[in-house]
Amino acid sequence: MHPTGEQIDLVAGTTRAVVTGVGAGLRALAIDGQPRTESFEVDTTPPMGAGGVLVPWPNRIAGAAYTWRGRRYSLEVTEAARGHAIHGLLRRRPWEIVDRAEDRVVLAADVDPAWGWPGPLHVETTYTCGPDGLTVAHALTNTGTDDVPAGVGTHPYLRAGDADPATCTVTVAADRVVDTDDLMIPTGVRPVTPAEDLRGGRRVGDLALDTCFGAAPGPDGVLGTVTAPDGRATALWGDASFRWVMVFTPDDLAGRGRAVAVEPMTCPADAANSGTDLHVVAPGETWTMRWGITSRDAT
């Protein structure tokens, strides 16, 4: 068995995706014959969180501990270098395929309170290929008897075809930036400065970012776009639940050089402690959200 479990191929027109049974992650996406996300080999684990579904929190929880409704909870330390818990509880666990078609798959997994979360959550993630791109939906249902906090994020690295990401321009619809301490935990939110503002686009090779921004998308919901010098472009959109977007530009992703992640998130890092945009799911309630990736190639 591969490290990411079963490989689920989806196709609709010129849109093709590969979804993984472990983590319900996005391993590959192509539109119009052009790669739109960074992929990774089937016999490897996802590099630097590539394609992951981050639930019941995205990013970091400081010191792998938090307090909810007066009770202190501890989590497994999964970012050893900083001592934090990172990217939720389900990205390395097997998900069950509950529905499947040529262009669509629904995967499900459960957050177990024994892992350090205040209550159970049943999580379903649906990938749907369409002629214009990929749509991803998440549904979190509280199957317990008490309120449960939650946040959701994903970790796609965008590509504009085969163009070197370092030569591409990244544009992000965001007007605020999160300041962090030396351990990458938020210390405050403020308006972007002209040097930080990505709304006009910046060359990826000129950036060194592991930075959370407050989203300010237009009516089309586009959070970020990566555009090649020849006009090929890949856009990531999200619904109103995605109020934050992480931009990460590692120097080297699995030996392939510079990459750029544009990560939609419902809350910023350490929301379990700060409460910032931490969603509360009532017993029996289902919280839903959608995001997706489309082609914006120049014609």
GROMACS .gro file of C-alpha atoms in nm:
model
  299
    1MET     CA    1   0.000   0.000   0.000
    2HIS     CA    2   0.123   0.350  -0.081
    3PRO     CA    3   0.200   0.592   0.208
    4THR     CA    4  -0.108   0.792   0.109
    5GLY     CA    5  -0.328   0.487   0.060
    6GLU     CA    6  -0.559   0.432  -0.234
    7GLN     CA    7  -0.514   0.672  -0.526
    8ILE     CA    8  -0.849   0.798  -0.653
    9ASP     CA    9  -0.852   0.926  -1.011
   10LEU     CA   10  -1.118   1.182  -1.106
   11VAL     CA   11  -1.186   1.326  -1.450
   12ALA     CA   12  -1.433   1.564  -1.615
   13GLY     CA   13  -1.346   1.701  -1.958
   14THR     CA   14  -0.990   1.834  -1.941
   15THR     CA   15  -0.985   1.844  -1.559
   16ARG     CA   16  -0.805   1.556  -1.393
   17ALA     CA   17  -0.730   1.507  -1.024
   18VAL     CA   18  -0.579   1.244  -0.797
   19VAL     CA   19  -0.708   1.224  -0.439
   20THR     CA   20  -0.551   1.011  -0.166
   21GLY     CA   21  -0.728   0.769   0.067
   22VAL     CA   22  -0.497   0.861   0.354
   23GLY     CA   23  -0.559   1.221   0.456
   24ALA     CA   24  -0.814   1.282   0.178
   25GLY     CA   25  -0.544   1.495   0.019
   26LEU     CA   26  -0.506   1.635  -0.331
   27ARG     CA   27  -0.203   1.466  -0.487
   28ALA     CA   28  -0.234   1.610  -0.836
   29LEU     CA   29  -0.451   1.843  -1.042
   30ALA     CA   30  -0.434   1.926  -1.412
   31ILE     CA   31  -0.665   2.149  -1.616
   32ASP     CA   32  -0.640   2.177  -1.994
   33GLY     CA   33  -0.341   1.945  -1.984
   34GLN     CA   34  -0.149   2.182  -1.755
   35PRO     CA   35  -0.047   2.103  -1.395
   36ARG     CA   36  -0.227   2.336  -1.153
   37THR     CA   37  -0.084   2.207  -0.826
   38GLU     CA   38   0.247   2.059  -0.719
   39SER     CA   39   0.228   1.681  -0.715
   40PHE     CA   40   0.441   1.420  -0.544
   41GLU     CA   41   0.539   1.063  -0.618
   42VAL     CA   42   0.291   0.793  -0.523
   43ASP     CA   43   0.545   0.610  -0.306
   44THR     CA   44   0.630   0.915  -0.092
   45THR     CA   45   0.456   1.109   0.183
   46PRO     CA   46   0.325   1.458   0.100
   47PRO     CA   47   0.618   1.703   0.121
   48MET     CA   48   0.561   2.004   0.348
   49GLY     CA   49   0.191   1.929   0.387
   50ALA     CA   50   0.124   1.930   0.012
   51GLY     CA   51  -0.244   1.888  -0.069
   52GLY     CA   52  -0.347   1.818   0.290
   53VAL     CA   53  -0.687   1.868   0.453
   54LEU     CA   54  -0.629   2.042   0.787
   55VAL     CA   55  -0.902   1.969   1.040
   56PRO     CA   56  -1.012   2.036   1.316
   57TRP     CA   57  -0.759   2.320   1.299
   58PRO     CA   58  -0.521   2.459   1.037
   59ASN     CA   59  -0.165   2.571   1.108
   60ARG     CA   60  -0.033   2.562   1.467
   61ILE     CA   61  -0.158   2.531   1.823
   62ALA     CA   62   0.103   2.680   2.055
   63GLY     CA   63   0.275   2.428   2.278
   64ALA     CA   64   0.027   2.161   2.164
   65ALA     CA   65  -0.215   2.274   2.437
   66TYR     CA   66  -0.522   2.495   2.473
   67THR     CA   67  -0.816   2.565   2.703
   68TRP     CA   68  -1.179   2.514   2.600
   69ARG     CA   69  -1.470   2.603   2.827
   70GLY     CA   70  -1.243   2.606   3.131
   71ARG     CA   71  -1.074   2.270   3.065
   72ARG     CA   72  -0.713   2.228   2.958
   73TYR     CA   73  -0.645   1.994   2.663
   74SER     CA   74  -0.317   1.849   2.539
   75LEU     CA   75  -0.235   1.730   2.188
   76GLU     CA   76   0.045   1.531   2.032
   77VAL     CA   77   0.344   1.748   1.943
   78THR     CA   78   0.364   1.716   1.564
   79GLU     CA   79   0.601   2.006   1.497
   80ALA     CA   80   0.892   1.896   1.710
   81ALA     CA   81   1.125   2.186   1.627
   82ARG     CA   82   0.882   2.439   1.779
   83GLY     CA   83   0.690   2.217   2.020
   84HIS     CA   84   0.351   2.277   1.858
   85ALA     CA   85   0.064   2.069   1.724
   86ILE     CA   86   0.028   2.142   1.354
   87HIS     CA   87  -0.234   2.095   1.080
   88GLY     CA   88  -0.503   1.902   1.264
   89LEU     CA   89  -0.568   1.535   1.335
   90LEU     CA   90  -0.673   1.371   1.009
   91ARG     CA   91  -0.410   1.430   0.742
   92ARG     CA   92  -0.218   1.110   0.821
   93ARG     CA   93  -0.520   0.892   0.894
   94PRO     CA   94  -0.719   0.672   0.651
   95TRP     CA   95  -1.050   0.810   0.527
   96GLU     CA   96  -1.340   0.595   0.410
   97ILE     CA   97  -1.472   0.632   0.056
   98VAL     CA   98  -1.849   0.670   0.102
   99ASP     CA   99  -1.944   0.766  -0.253
  100ARG     CA  100  -1.759   0.759  -0.581
  101ALA     CA  101  -1.817   0.844  -0.947
  102GLU     CA  102  -1.595   0.921  -1.243
  103ASP     CA  103  -1.581   1.293  -1.161
  104ARG     CA  104  -1.653   1.291  -0.786
  105VAL     CA  105  -1.553   1.125  -0.460
  106VAL     CA  106  -1.675   1.166  -0.102
  107LEU     CA  107  -1.441   1.064   0.178
  108ALA     CA  108  -1.521   1.054   0.550
  109ALA     CA  109  -1.328   1.036   0.876
  110ASP     CA  110  -1.397   1.103   1.243
  111VAL     CA  111  -1.217   1.320   1.496
  112ASP     CA  112  -1.190   1.116   1.814
  113PRO     CA  113  -1.199   1.308   2.146
  114ALA     CA  114  -0.940   1.062   2.278
  115TRP     CA  115  -0.685   1.243   2.058
  116GLY     CA  116  -0.720   1.563   2.262
  117TRP     CA  117  -1.020   1.740   2.105
  118PRO     CA  118  -1.322   1.850   2.313
  119GLY     CA  119  -1.574   1.636   2.126
  120PRO     CA  120  -1.637   1.416   1.823
  121LEU     CA  121  -1.668   1.546   1.469
  122HIS     CA  122  -1.769   1.351   1.161
  123VAL     CA  123  -1.590   1.501   0.863
  124GLU     CA  124  -1.678   1.454   0.497
  125THR     CA  125  -1.469   1.598   0.212
  126THR     CA  126  -1.604   1.595  -0.143
  127TYR     CA  127  -1.390   1.649  -0.452
  128THR     CA  128  -1.571   1.724  -0.778
  129CYS     CA  129  -1.405   1.776  -1.115
  130GLY     CA  130  -1.582   2.000  -1.362
  131PRO     CA  131  -1.499   2.145  -1.702
  132ASP     CA  132  -1.354   2.459  -1.544
  133GLY     CA  133  -1.163   2.304  -1.255
  134LEU     CA  134  -1.194   2.139  -0.916
  135THR     CA  135  -1.444   2.211  -0.637
  136VAL     CA  136  -1.383   2.086  -0.282
  137ALA     CA  137  -1.652   2.081  -0.012
  138HIS     CA  138  -1.608   2.006   0.358
  139ALA     CA  139  -1.885   1.916   0.604
  140LEU     CA  140  -1.818   1.886   0.980
  141THR     CA  141  -2.096   1.734   1.190
  142ASN     CA  142  -2.095   1.739   1.569
  143THR     CA  143  -2.199   1.386   1.668
  144GLY     CA  144  -2.165   1.449   2.039
  145THR     CA  145  -2.372   1.618   2.309
  146ASP     CA  146  -2.166   1.936   2.370
  147ASP     CA  147  -2.040   2.225   2.159
  148VAL     CA  148  -1.717   2.148   1.971
  149PRO     CA  149  -1.472   2.408   1.835
  150ALA     CA  150  -1.338   2.369   1.483
  151GLY     CA  151  -1.132   2.521   1.206
  152VAL     CA  152  -1.055   2.400   0.855
  153GLY     CA  153  -0.774   2.465   0.610
  154THR     CA  154  -0.609   2.305   0.310
  155HIS     CA  155  -0.254   2.311   0.178
  156PRO     CA  156  -0.232   2.326  -0.204
  157TYR     CA  157   0.083   2.444  -0.379
  158LEU     CA  158  -0.032   2.619  -0.696
  159ARG     CA  159   0.131   2.588  -1.037
  160ALA     CA  160   0.071   2.773  -1.363
  161GLY     CA  161   0.143   2.483  -1.595
  162ASP     CA  162   0.506   2.383  -1.628
  163ALA     CA  163   0.638   2.734  -1.562
  164ASP     CA  164   0.905   2.761  -1.293
  165PRO     CA  165   0.714   2.890  -0.987
  166ALA     CA  166   1.002   3.127  -0.908
  167THR     CA  167   0.928   3.316  -1.232
  168CYS     CA  168   0.554   3.336  -1.167
  169THR     CA  169   0.357   3.616  -1.006
  170VAL     CA  170   0.144   3.547  -0.700
  171THR     CA  171  -0.154   3.771  -0.630
  172VAL     CA  172  -0.345   3.747  -0.301
  173ALA     CA  173  -0.669   3.924  -0.213
  174ALA     CA  174  -0.579   4.028   0.141
  175ASP     CA  175  -0.565   4.360   0.326
  176ARG     CA  176  -0.435   4.249   0.667
  177VAL     CA  177  -0.135   4.051   0.786
  178VAL     CA  178  -0.075   3.846   1.101
  179ASP     CA  179   0.237   3.924   1.301
  180THR     CA  180   0.402   3.627   1.474
  181ASP     CA  181   0.666   3.561   1.736
  182ASP     CA  182   0.985   3.360   1.686
  183LEU     CA  183   0.785   3.035   1.716
  184MET     CA  184   0.534   3.139   1.445
  185ILE     CA  185   0.249   3.205   1.689
  186PRO     CA  186   0.032   3.513   1.618
  187THR     CA  187   0.088   3.827   1.824
  188GLY     CA  188  -0.153   4.057   1.640
  189VAL     CA  189  -0.322   4.156   1.315
  190ARG     CA  190  -0.266   4.482   1.128
  191PRO     CA  191  -0.315   4.635   0.781
  192VAL     CA  192  -0.062   4.529   0.520
  193THR     CA  193   0.213   4.774   0.438
  194PRO     CA  194   0.287   4.858   0.073
  195ALA     CA  195   0.584   4.619   0.086
  196GLU     CA  196   0.363   4.334   0.211
  197ASP     CA  197   0.063   4.397  -0.012
  198LEU     CA  198   0.017   4.115  -0.265
  199ARG     CA  199  -0.300   4.248  -0.426
  200GLY     CA  200  -0.100   4.390  -0.716
  201GLY     CA  201   0.105   4.072  -0.760
  202ARG     CA  202   0.466   3.993  -0.671
  203ARG     CA  203   0.724   3.765  -0.832
  204VAL     CA  204   0.746   3.443  -0.629
  205GLY     CA  205   1.126   3.430  -0.658
  206ASP     CA  206   1.148   3.766  -0.480
  207LEU     CA  207   0.948   3.650  -0.178
  208ALA     CA  208   1.028   3.460   0.141
  209LEU     CA  209   0.689   3.409   0.305
  210ASP     CA  210   0.537   3.183   0.567
  211THR     CA  211   0.271   3.440   0.635
  212CYS     CA  212  -0.099   3.452   0.718
  213PHE     CA  213  -0.313   3.724   0.563
  214GLY     CA  214  -0.667   3.838   0.631
  215ALA     CA  215  -0.868   3.764   0.318
  216ALA     CA  216  -1.048   4.040   0.128
  217PRO     CA  217  -1.174   3.872  -0.190
  218GLY     CA  218  -1.393   4.033  -0.451
  219PRO     CA  219  -1.733   3.906  -0.569
  220ASP     CA  220  -1.570   3.611  -0.749
  221GLY     CA  221  -1.429   3.482  -0.420
  222VAL     CA  222  -1.077   3.445  -0.561
  223LEU     CA  223  -0.824   3.437  -0.277
  224GLY     CA  224  -0.505   3.393  -0.477
  225THR     CA  225  -0.371   3.353  -0.829
  226VAL     CA  226  -0.039   3.226  -0.962
  227THR     CA  227   0.041   3.356  -1.312
  228ALA     CA  228   0.321   3.245  -1.544
  229PRO     CA  229   0.512   3.496  -1.758
  230ASP     CA  230   0.326   3.369  -2.068
  231GLY     CA  231  -0.018   3.438  -1.917
  232ARG     CA  232  -0.113   3.092  -1.794
  233ALA     CA  233  -0.279   3.137  -1.456
  234THR     CA  234  -0.427   2.925  -1.180
  235ALA     CA  235  -0.674   3.074  -0.931
  236LEU     CA  236  -0.790   2.951  -0.591
  237TRP     CA  237  -1.130   3.065  -0.468
  238GLY     CA  238  -1.313   3.013  -0.140
  239ASP     CA  239  -1.652   3.088   0.009
  240ALA     CA  240  -1.713   3.328   0.297
  241SER     CA  241  -1.599   3.073   0.558
  242PHE     CA  242  -1.239   3.116   0.441
  243ARG     CA  243  -1.146   3.442   0.608
  244TRP     CA  244  -0.770   3.382   0.610
  245VAL     CA  245  -0.511   3.271   0.360
  246MET     CA  246  -0.160   3.144   0.428
  247VAL     CA  247   0.114   3.207   0.171
  248PHE     CA  248   0.422   2.985   0.196
  249THR     CA  249   0.716   3.006  -0.046
  250PRO     CA  250   0.968   2.735   0.047
  251ASP     CA  251   1.303   2.745  -0.133
  252ASP     CA  252   1.285   2.377  -0.220
  253LEU     CA  253   0.989   2.141  -0.231
  254ALA     CA  254   1.100   1.776  -0.255
  255GLY     CA  255   1.402   1.863  -0.466
  256ARG     CA  256   1.202   2.063  -0.722
  257GLY     CA  257   1.305   2.414  -0.624
  258ARG     CA  258   1.086   2.708  -0.528
  259ALA     CA  259   0.714   2.651  -0.469
  260VAL     CA  260   0.421   2.866  -0.358
  261ALA     CA  261   0.136   2.746  -0.137
  262VAL     CA  262  -0.186   2.945  -0.121
  263GLU     CA  263  -0.376   2.794   0.172
  264PRO     CA  264  -0.739   2.886   0.244
  265MET     CA  265  -0.816   2.877   0.617
  266THR     CA  266  -1.126   2.949   0.824
  267CYS     CA  267  -0.915   3.074   1.114
  268PRO     CA  268  -0.552   3.176   1.170
  269ALA     CA  269  -0.289   2.985   1.363
  270ASP     CA  270  -0.350   2.916   1.733
  271ALA     CA  271  -0.722   2.993   1.710
  272ALA     CA  272  -0.788   2.725   1.973
  273ASN     CA  273  -0.614   2.957   2.220
  274SER     CA  274  -0.699   3.303   2.080
  275GLY     CA  275  -1.055   3.223   1.971
  276THR     CA  276  -1.005   3.423   1.651
  277ASP     CA  277  -1.267   3.299   1.401
  278LEU     CA  278  -1.283   2.966   1.582
  279HIS     CA  279  -1.614   2.811   1.476
  280VAL     CA  280  -1.838   2.642   1.734
  281VAL     CA  281  -2.036   2.344   1.605
  282ALA     CA  282  -2.344   2.271   1.816
  283PRO     CA  283  -2.460   1.915   1.884
  284GLY     CA  284  -2.622   1.774   1.572
  285GLU     CA  285  -2.514   2.073   1.361
  286THR     CA  286  -2.325   2.042   1.030
  287TRP     CA  287  -2.086   2.320   0.927
  288THR     CA  288  -2.013   2.333   0.553
  289MET     CA  289  -1.775   2.527   0.326
  290ARG     CA  290  -1.640   2.518  -0.030
  291TRP     CA  291  -1.329   2.619  -0.219
  292GLY     CA  292  -1.176   2.531  -0.553
  293ILE     CA  293  -0.909   2.576  -0.817
  294THR     CA  294  -0.973   2.703  -1.170
  295SER     CA  295  -0.780   2.799  -1.482
  296ARG     CA  296  -0.747   3.169  -1.561
  297ASP     CA  297  -0.520   3.127  -1.863
  298ALA     CA  298  -0.493   3.424  -2.097
  299THR     CA  299  -0.646   3.355  -2.438
   0.00000   0.00000   0.00000
